[in-house]
Short mmCIF file of C-alpha atoms and ligand atoms in Angstrom, two decimals:
data_model
loop_
_atom_site.label_atom_id
_atom_site.label_comp_id
_atom_site.label_asym_id
_atom_site.label_seq_id
_atom_site.Cartn_x
_atom_site.Cartn_y
_atom_site.Cartn_z
CA MET S 10 21.74 0.12 15.26
CA THR S 11 23.06 -1.99 18.09
CA ASN S 12 22.11 -5.65 18.18
CA THR S 13 21.10 -5.87 21.78
CA GLY S 14 19.40 -2.58 22.60
CA THR S 15 17.90 0.45 20.97
CA SER S 16 19.80 3.70 20.88
CA ILE S 17 17.55 6.68 21.32
CA ILE S 18 18.41 10.36 21.24
CA LEU S 19 16.23 13.11 22.61
CA ILE S 20 16.59 16.65 21.31
CA SER S 21 14.86 19.06 23.64
CA GLY S 22 15.51 22.47 25.09
CA ASP S 23 12.63 22.06 27.53
CA THR S 24 13.86 20.61 30.82
CA ARG S 25 10.39 19.43 31.85
CA VAL S 26 9.99 17.36 28.67
CA SER S 27 13.56 16.02 28.94
CA ALA S 28 12.97 14.94 32.53
CA ALA S 29 9.70 13.16 31.67
CA VAL S 30 11.26 11.29 28.74
CA SER S 31 14.26 10.30 30.77
CA ARG S 32 12.08 8.99 33.62
CA ALA S 33 9.98 7.09 31.08
CA LEU S 34 12.90 5.42 29.31
CA ASN S 35 15.84 5.18 31.68
CA ALA S 36 14.55 2.19 33.62
CA ASP S 37 14.55 0.02 30.49
CA PRO S 38 17.90 -1.80 30.23
CA HIS S 39 17.36 -2.35 26.50
CA ILE S 40 17.30 1.37 25.81
CA ALA S 41 20.38 3.58 25.65
CA LEU S 42 19.13 7.16 25.91
CA LYS S 43 21.23 10.16 25.02
CA GLN S 44 19.97 13.69 25.53
CA LEU S 45 20.82 16.77 23.51
CA ASP S 46 19.90 19.97 25.29
CA ALA S 47 19.11 22.01 22.18
CA THR S 48 16.34 23.22 19.95
CA LEU S 49 15.90 21.62 16.58
CA ALA S 50 16.57 24.79 14.58
CA ARG S 51 19.93 25.32 16.29
CA LEU S 52 21.49 21.97 15.47
CA ASN S 53 24.75 22.34 13.58
CA GLY S 54 26.09 19.86 11.04
CA THR S 55 28.05 17.84 13.62
CA ALA S 56 25.02 17.54 15.88
CA VAL S 57 22.86 16.40 12.97
CA GLN S 58 25.42 13.70 12.19
CA LEU S 59 25.42 12.55 15.80
CA VAL S 60 21.64 12.37 15.79
CA GLN S 61 21.68 10.27 12.65
CA GLU S 62 23.61 7.50 14.36
CA HIS S 63 20.60 6.49 16.47
CA ASP S 64 17.80 3.99 15.97
CA LEU S 65 15.15 6.36 17.19
CA VAL S 66 15.13 10.15 17.39
CA LEU S 67 12.74 11.99 19.68
CA PHE S 68 12.61 15.74 19.36
CA HIS S 69 10.60 18.41 21.07
CA THR S 70 9.18 21.36 19.23
CA ASP S 71 6.93 24.11 20.64
CA SER S 72 5.53 25.39 17.43
CA VAL S 73 6.59 24.13 14.07
CA ARG S 74 8.79 26.64 12.33
CA GLU S 75 10.32 26.58 8.87
CA ASN S 76 13.80 26.06 10.36
CA ASP S 77 12.52 23.00 12.16
CA ILE S 78 11.16 21.51 8.97
CA SER S 79 14.43 21.94 7.10
CA THR S 80 16.39 20.43 10.02
CA ILE S 81 14.00 17.49 10.13
CA GLN S 82 14.52 16.93 6.41
CA ARG S 83 18.28 17.03 6.92
CA ILE S 84 18.11 14.54 9.78
CA ARG S 85 15.82 12.25 7.80
CA GLU S 86 18.16 12.23 4.80
CA GLY S 87 21.05 10.69 6.69
CA LEU S 88 19.02 8.59 9.07
CA GLY S 89 18.97 4.83 8.50
CA GLU S 90 16.04 3.59 6.46
CA THR S 91 14.50 1.82 9.40
CA ALA S 92 15.25 4.54 11.96
CA ILE S 93 12.29 6.30 13.51
CA LEU S 94 11.70 10.01 14.05
CA ILE S 95 9.11 11.06 16.64
CA ALA S 96 7.97 14.63 17.36
CA LEU S 97 6.83 15.68 20.82
CA THR S 98 4.76 18.79 20.33
CA GLY S 99 2.81 21.31 22.39
CA GLY S 100 -0.94 20.94 22.75
CA ASP S 101 -1.68 23.71 20.24
CA THR S 102 -0.04 21.98 17.27
CA SER S 103 -2.57 22.04 14.46
CA LEU S 104 -3.44 19.15 12.20
CA ASP S 105 -1.78 21.04 9.32
CA GLU S 106 1.45 21.36 11.29
CA ALA S 107 1.37 17.67 12.16
CA GLN S 108 0.88 16.85 8.46
CA GLU S 109 3.84 19.07 7.62
CA LEU S 110 6.00 17.18 10.10
CA ILE S 111 4.95 13.84 8.63
CA LYS S 112 5.67 15.11 5.13
CA ALA S 113 9.17 16.13 6.23
CA GLY S 114 9.85 12.55 7.34
CA VAL S 115 8.54 12.31 10.90
CA ASN S 116 6.97 8.93 11.71
CA ASP S 117 4.81 9.92 14.64
CA VAL S 118 3.61 13.15 16.23
CA VAL S 119 2.66 12.90 19.91
CA SER S 120 1.76 15.36 22.62
CA GLU S 121 4.46 16.59 25.00
CA HIS S 122 1.86 16.21 27.76
CA LEU S 123 1.80 12.41 27.60
CA SER S 124 2.34 10.61 30.89
CA GLU S 125 5.57 8.66 31.37
CA THR S 126 3.71 5.40 30.82
CA GLU S 127 2.27 6.73 27.58
CA ILE S 128 5.67 7.96 26.35
CA LYS S 129 7.11 4.52 27.09
CA ALA S 130 4.20 2.85 25.27
CA VAL S 131 4.72 5.00 22.15
CA VAL S 132 8.46 4.28 22.14
CA ASP S 133 7.91 0.56 22.73
CA ARG S 134 5.51 0.34 19.81
CA TRP S 135 8.10 1.88 17.49
CA VAL S 136 10.94 -0.20 18.89
CA ARG S 137 8.90 -3.27 17.99
CA VAL S 138 8.70 -1.98 14.41
CA ILE S 139 12.47 -1.48 14.23
CA LYS S 140 13.26 -4.73 16.01
CA PRO S 141 10.54 -7.32 15.63
CA GLU S 142 10.95 -10.25 18.00
CA PRO S 143 13.39 -12.74 16.50
CA SER S 144 12.48 -16.30 15.65
CA HIS S 145 13.62 -19.02 18.00
CA GLY S 146 16.81 -20.79 17.16
CA ASP S 147 14.87 -23.99 16.47
CA GLY S 148 13.15 -22.33 13.52
CA SER S 149 9.72 -22.05 15.12
CA SER S 150 8.53 -18.50 14.97
CA ARG S 151 7.00 -16.36 17.65
CA LYS S 152 4.39 -15.05 15.28
CA GLY S 153 1.20 -13.91 16.91
CA GLN S 154 -1.95 -15.95 16.62
CA VAL S 155 -4.86 -14.77 14.51
CA ILE S 156 -8.45 -15.15 15.69
CA SER S 157 -11.11 -14.16 13.18
CA VAL S 158 -14.72 -13.38 14.00
CA ALA S 159 -17.48 -13.91 11.43
CA GLN S 160 -21.26 -13.75 11.69
CA SER S 161 -24.24 -15.46 10.11
CA ARG S 162 -26.42 -12.35 10.24
CA GLY S 163 -26.14 -8.66 11.08
CA GLY S 164 -26.73 -7.43 14.60
CA ILE S 165 -25.96 -10.68 16.39
CA GLY S 166 -23.01 -9.25 18.34
CA ALA S 167 -19.95 -10.15 16.23
CA THR S 168 -18.36 -6.71 16.60
CA THR S 169 -19.18 -6.70 20.30
CA LEU S 170 -17.43 -10.05 20.61
CA ALA S 171 -14.37 -9.00 18.56
CA VAL S 172 -13.87 -5.79 20.56
CA ASN S 173 -14.29 -7.38 23.97
CA LEU S 174 -12.41 -10.56 23.14
CA ALA S 175 -9.43 -8.45 22.03
CA ASP S 176 -9.70 -6.49 25.28
CA ARG S 177 -9.78 -9.73 27.31
CA LEU S 178 -6.80 -11.23 25.48
CA LEU S 179 -4.61 -8.42 26.88
CA ASP S 180 -4.83 -10.54 30.04
CA ARG S 181 -4.35 -7.75 32.53
CA THR S 182 -2.88 -8.42 35.96
CA GLY S 183 -1.33 -6.56 38.86
CA PHE S 184 -2.28 -3.41 40.69
CA LEU S 185 -5.55 -2.03 39.29
CA LYS S 186 -5.10 -4.58 36.49
CA LYS S 187 -2.83 -2.17 34.65
CA THR S 188 -0.18 -4.60 33.46
CA THR S 189 -0.96 -6.40 30.24
CA GLN S 190 0.54 -9.82 29.63
CA ASN S 191 -0.13 -9.93 25.91
CA ARG S 192 0.19 -7.55 23.01
CA VAL S 193 -3.08 -7.48 21.14
CA VAL S 194 -4.25 -5.75 17.97
CA LEU S 195 -7.83 -5.61 16.76
CA VAL S 196 -8.35 -5.22 13.00
CA ASP S 197 -11.70 -4.17 11.56
CA LEU S 198 -11.72 -5.74 8.12
CA ASP S 199 -15.42 -5.04 7.75
CA ILE S 200 -14.15 -2.18 5.62
CA GLN S 201 -17.50 -0.85 4.48
CA PHE S 202 -19.70 -1.23 7.54
CA GLY S 203 -17.23 -1.80 10.38
CA THR S 204 -18.19 -0.14 13.66
CA VAL S 205 -15.15 -0.87 15.83
CA ALA S 206 -14.07 2.81 15.75
CA SER S 207 -17.36 4.00 17.21
CA PHE S 208 -17.52 1.09 19.69
CA LEU S 209 -14.20 2.32 21.08
CA ASP S 210 -14.73 6.03 20.44
CA ILE S 211 -11.60 6.46 18.32
CA ASP S 212 -10.92 8.19 15.00
CA SER S 213 -11.02 6.06 11.87
CA SER S 214 -7.82 5.32 10.04
CA ASP S 215 -7.71 5.65 6.26
CA LEU S 216 -5.17 2.87 5.80
CA LEU S 217 -7.55 0.22 4.46
CA TYR S 218 -9.13 2.75 2.11
CA ARG S 219 -5.73 3.74 0.77
CA LEU S 220 -4.68 0.13 0.30
CA ALA S 221 -7.90 -0.56 -1.60
CA ILE S 222 -7.36 2.49 -3.85
CA ASP S 223 -3.56 2.32 -4.36
CA GLY S 224 -3.21 -1.45 -4.55
CA GLU S 225 0.16 -1.22 -2.80
CA ASP S 226 1.43 -3.49 -0.04
CA PRO S 227 1.51 -1.90 3.39
CA ASP S 228 4.81 -1.68 5.29
CA ALA S 229 5.47 -1.86 9.02
CA VAL S 230 5.87 1.89 9.45
CA LEU S 231 2.66 2.74 7.59
CA ILE S 232 0.74 0.19 9.64
CA GLN S 233 2.15 1.48 12.90
CA GLN S 234 1.17 5.04 11.96
CA SER S 235 -2.35 3.88 11.25
CA LEU S 236 -2.95 2.08 14.53
CA SER S 237 -4.83 3.68 17.40
CA ALA S 238 -3.42 2.92 20.82
CA LEU S 239 -5.92 2.74 23.67
CA ASP S 240 -5.03 3.44 27.29
CA SER S 241 -5.73 -0.22 28.02
CA GLY S 242 -2.82 -1.20 25.78
CA LEU S 243 -5.01 -2.45 22.95
CA SER S 244 -3.96 -1.42 19.43
CA VAL S 245 -6.70 -0.99 16.85
CA LEU S 246 -6.78 -0.74 13.08
CA THR S 247 -10.23 0.61 12.27
CA ALA S 248 -12.24 0.41 9.10
CA PRO S 249 -11.92 3.60 7.02
CA SER S 250 -14.55 6.31 7.28
CA ARG S 251 -14.70 6.58 3.47
CA MET S 252 -16.47 3.84 1.57
CA ALA S 253 -13.80 1.65 0.01
CA PRO S 254 -14.50 -0.87 -2.74
CA LEU S 255 -14.65 -4.20 -0.91
CA GLU S 256 -13.25 -6.25 -3.78
CA ALA S 257 -10.28 -3.96 -4.29
CA LEU S 258 -8.12 -5.33 -1.49
CA SER S 259 -5.87 -8.11 -2.69
CA LYS S 260 -4.95 -11.38 -1.00
CA CYS S 261 -1.35 -10.25 -1.09
CA GLN S 262 -2.10 -7.01 0.76
CA ILE S 263 -4.02 -8.91 3.41
CA ALA S 264 -1.20 -11.44 3.77
CA THR S 265 1.36 -8.66 4.22
CA LEU S 266 -0.82 -6.75 6.67
CA LEU S 267 -1.52 -9.75 8.87
CA SER S 268 2.00 -11.07 8.73
CA LEU S 269 3.47 -7.72 9.82
CA LEU S 270 0.95 -7.48 12.65
CA GLN S 271 1.78 -11.04 13.71
CA GLU S 272 5.40 -10.02 14.06
CA ASN S 273 4.53 -7.35 16.60
CA TYR S 274 1.57 -8.78 18.45
CA ASP S 275 0.77 -11.95 20.35
CA TYR S 276 -2.85 -11.90 19.21
CA VAL S 277 -4.44 -10.40 16.13
CA VAL S 278 -8.25 -10.31 16.37
CA VAL S 279 -9.93 -9.79 13.01
CA SER S 280 -13.51 -8.64 12.55
CA LEU S 281 -14.67 -9.99 9.17
CA PRO S 282 -17.26 -8.51 6.79
CA ARG S 283 -20.40 -10.52 6.06
CA SER S 284 -19.89 -10.54 2.30
CA LEU S 285 -17.77 -13.27 0.85
CA VAL S 286 -14.93 -11.52 -0.95
CA ALA S 287 -11.87 -13.24 -2.37
CA TRP S 288 -9.38 -11.87 0.20
CA ILE S 289 -11.29 -13.50 3.07
CA ALA S 290 -9.62 -16.74 1.96
CA GLN S 291 -6.31 -15.11 2.84
CA VAL S 292 -7.54 -14.09 6.28
CA LEU S 293 -8.63 -17.68 6.88
CA GLU S 294 -5.30 -18.93 5.59
CA CYS S 295 -3.58 -16.86 8.30
CA SER S 296 -6.12 -17.65 11.03
CA ASP S 297 -5.52 -20.01 13.93
CA LYS S 298 -9.16 -19.98 14.89
CA LEU S 299 -12.46 -18.79 13.43
CA LEU S 300 -15.40 -17.87 15.63
CA VAL S 301 -18.77 -17.76 13.88
CA VAL S 302 -21.45 -15.83 15.77
CA THR S 303 -25.03 -16.82 15.04
CA ASP S 304 -28.37 -17.25 16.75
CA SER S 305 -30.03 -20.63 16.99
CA SER S 306 -32.95 -19.87 14.66
CA VAL S 307 -33.42 -22.06 11.58
CA PRO S 308 -32.51 -19.39 8.96
CA ALA S 309 -29.40 -18.30 10.88
CA ILE S 310 -28.25 -21.89 11.35
CA ARG S 311 -28.75 -22.59 7.63
CA GLN S 312 -26.71 -19.51 6.81
CA THR S 313 -24.00 -20.64 9.27
CA ARG S 314 -23.89 -24.03 7.56
CA ARG S 315 -23.37 -22.32 4.20
CA LEU S 316 -20.65 -20.10 5.61
CA ILE S 317 -18.83 -23.00 7.22
CA ASP S 318 -18.96 -24.90 3.92
CA VAL S 319 -17.41 -21.98 2.06
CA TYR S 320 -14.89 -21.17 4.79
CA SER S 321 -13.66 -24.71 5.21
CA GLU S 322 -13.53 -25.52 1.50
CA ASP S 323 -9.87 -24.57 1.18
CA HIS S 324 -9.06 -24.50 4.89
CA LEU S 325 -9.92 -27.93 6.13
CA ASN S 326 -7.76 -27.70 9.20
CA LEU S 327 -9.01 -24.34 10.40
CA PRO S 328 -10.66 -24.75 13.82
CA ILE S 329 -14.15 -23.23 13.59
CA GLU S 330 -16.10 -22.60 16.78
CA ILE S 331 -19.75 -21.68 17.02
CA VAL S 332 -20.80 -18.82 19.27
CA ILE S 333 -24.52 -18.58 19.97
CA GLY S 334 -25.35 -14.91 20.43
CA HIS S 335 -28.26 -13.36 22.32
CA GLU S 336 -28.83 -16.57 24.29
CA ALA S 337 -27.56 -17.73 27.67
CA LYS S 338 -26.20 -21.25 27.91
CA PRO S 339 -29.16 -23.45 28.86
CA MET S 340 -29.00 -26.26 31.43
CA PHE S 341 -30.11 -28.70 28.74
CA LEU S 342 -30.18 -28.27 24.99
CA ALA S 343 -33.71 -27.80 23.60
CA ALA S 344 -34.87 -29.90 20.65
CA HIS S 345 -34.16 -27.11 18.14
CA HIS S 346 -30.61 -26.74 19.53
CA LYS S 347 -29.97 -30.45 19.04
CA GLU S 348 -31.32 -30.23 15.52
CA ALA S 349 -29.03 -27.25 14.80
CA VAL S 350 -25.99 -29.05 16.23
CA LYS S 351 -26.75 -31.90 13.80
CA VAL S 352 -27.09 -29.52 10.85
CA LEU S 353 -23.77 -27.88 11.64
CA ASP S 354 -22.04 -31.02 12.79
CA LYS S 355 -20.51 -28.83 15.47
CA VAL S 356 -21.19 -28.31 19.15
CA PHE S 357 -22.32 -24.94 20.41
CA GLN S 358 -19.11 -24.13 22.16
CA HIS S 359 -19.84 -20.62 23.42
CA TRP S 360 -22.97 -18.77 24.45
CA ILE S 361 -23.38 -15.02 24.84
CA PRO S 362 -26.57 -13.95 26.67
CA TYR S 363 -28.93 -11.24 25.48
CA ASP S 364 -27.97 -8.25 27.62
CA PRO S 365 -29.11 -5.04 25.95
CA VAL S 366 -28.39 -2.86 29.00
CA ALA S 367 -24.71 -3.76 29.20
CA ALA S 368 -24.31 -3.72 25.41
CA ARG S 369 -25.88 -0.27 25.24
CA GLU S 370 -23.80 1.09 28.12
CA ALA S 371 -20.59 0.01 26.37
CA VAL S 372 -21.61 1.48 23.02
CA ASP S 373 -22.81 4.76 24.55
CA ARG S 374 -19.60 5.19 26.49
CA GLY S 375 -17.39 4.05 23.62
CA GLN S 376 -15.65 1.63 25.97
CA PRO S 377 -15.08 -2.11 26.22
CA LEU S 378 -17.32 -4.00 28.65
CA SER S 379 -14.42 -4.36 31.10
CA LEU S 380 -14.83 -0.63 31.80
CA ALA S 381 -18.47 0.06 30.96
CA ALA S 382 -20.19 -2.95 32.52
CA PRO S 383 -17.61 -5.33 34.01
CA LYS S 384 -20.06 -7.24 36.18
CA SER S 385 -22.67 -7.80 33.48
CA ARG S 386 -23.60 -11.23 32.17
CA LEU S 387 -22.44 -10.09 28.75
CA ALA S 388 -18.97 -9.15 30.03
CA LYS S 389 -18.68 -12.38 32.00
CA SER S 390 -19.59 -14.59 29.05
CA ILE S 391 -17.05 -12.93 26.75
CA ASN S 392 -14.46 -13.07 29.55
CA GLN S 393 -15.01 -16.78 29.79
CA LEU S 394 -14.65 -17.20 26.02
CA GLY S 395 -11.43 -15.17 26.15
CA LYS S 396 -10.07 -17.18 29.03
CA GLU S 397 -10.71 -20.47 27.25
CA THR S 398 -9.10 -19.05 24.10
CA LEU S 399 -5.98 -18.04 26.01
CA ILE S 400 -5.61 -21.45 27.63
CA GLU S 401 -6.12 -23.25 24.35
CA MET S 402 -3.83 -21.00 22.33
CA LYS S 403 -1.05 -21.11 24.89
CA SER S 404 -1.03 -24.89 24.89
CA GLU S 405 -1.14 -24.93 21.08
CA LYS S 406 1.85 -22.63 20.99
CA GLN S 407 3.77 -24.87 23.37
CA THR S 408 2.99 -27.92 21.26
CA LYS S 409 4.19 -26.10 18.14
CA THR S 410 7.41 -25.08 19.87
CA ILE S 411 8.15 -28.62 21.11
CA HIS S 412 7.69 -30.22 17.70
N1 LIG M 14 -25.50 -9.95 23.67
C1 LIG M 14 -26.11 -8.83 23.35
N2 LIG M 14 -27.30 -8.49 23.90
C2 LIG M 14 -27.94 -7.37 23.57
N3 LIG M 14 -27.47 -6.47 22.68
C3 LIG M 14 -26.31 -6.74 22.08
C4 LIG M 14 -25.57 -7.93 22.37
N4 LIG M 14 -24.44 -7.91 21.63
C5 LIG M 14 -24.48 -6.78 20.92
N5 LIG M 14 -25.59 -6.06 21.17
C6 LIG M 14 -25.97 -4.79 20.57
O1 LIG M 14 -26.55 -5.06 19.31
C7 LIG M 14 -26.09 -4.13 18.32
C8 LIG M 14 -25.36 -4.88 17.22
O2 LIG M 14 -24.20 -5.48 17.79
P1 LIG M 14 -22.89 -5.72 16.94
O3 LIG M 14 -21.87 -6.27 17.86
O4 LIG M 14 -22.54 -4.50 16.16
O5 LIG M 14 -23.39 -6.86 15.95
P2 LIG M 14 -22.82 -7.37 14.55
O6 LIG M 14 -21.39 -7.00 14.48
O7 LIG M 14 -23.04 -8.84 14.61
O8 LIG M 14 -23.65 -6.72 13.48
C9 LIG M 14 -25.22 -3.14 19.05
O9 LIG M 14 -25.98 -2.03 19.39
C10 LIG M 14 -24.79 -3.90 20.30
O10 LIG M 14 -24.54 -3.02 21.37
MG1 LIG M 15 -20.35 -5.83 13.04
#
């Protein structure tokens, strides 16, 4: 592996695929791309050796044959431990074939029909796994910031906030707002009842279920394989579709998971479960900010008070902000608001109006509000919250770097 750039080799006998990959990657000065005009099954020993000298191997395969599998195993054997193997396959590759490829040592299986931007995005994600951004020379790290979202009661819009806050933190600019300024990952740690996957219309990943069952620490490659990548640029780790025992995750697993994500992303948005399990303490330990979504009714405020007491017990310095859901910011606080502010000893920093039409549109379409209902009051309020978060977190980061 070179220190400065990433060496990538593409094995493909299909000129159309080769041309697309080369257009996708050649403009990046940090990538050195070599192309091997060959099919996998025909690689001789010398070619396999040459392939093994690269950080990342992309290969094209039409239909997975036995010869391919044995060549993949041979390549994997001599490939560096951290090197990545990605298969570009035809649209008719079955799930079984994809599984077979993974079993043989492939890290990712993607469609040969991806656009150039999508190919680049897949490669970039894996390059970040091989070469996480280094720490600054002054010792301060570039670790991403963690924002956790909790709720005082079900149905108040915590998941809606987590999903759309994560989307906003991408901070898109440029033509058609296609360029993202931040790398953001959304993690649904509401492992039993999390709904992020259906909010974004993506398949559930089993990672959190497997961690809960196996008790093992996740590694960077496993995490990367388990993330869903949206067209918007947002990465998502969903809750599993199978019911996992909530208590089974360990603090250590959570610490490893979040720390590895922080290495690769600027912002990690965590959607928390309502139950108070031991590993939540670890999430809070890693968090730079906690948003608690509640309504302003007496029972919900009492519950919020209890949550804040528990959450801040061991994390005195954790900034906790209150988000009032289902209520637009009033011109003046009503008497019951003032009472609630006293009970919580915290201002109501954010307000998210009741907007069932926009909320429903987003859920039905399986899209964030920025696509489903960008002009709605709901979208605007979460945009505002996201904007304030970005400003605050950027200045915090600068302060940390200076000191
Ligand atoms: N501000 C809002 N106004 C109206 N409906 C909302 C609002 N926020 C969320 N919803 C809807 O309410 C339901 C529960 O929202 P969700 O975000 O899953 O809440 P929670 O995670 O707090 O349980 C969803 O159908 C969602 O679309
Ligand atoms: Mg929820």
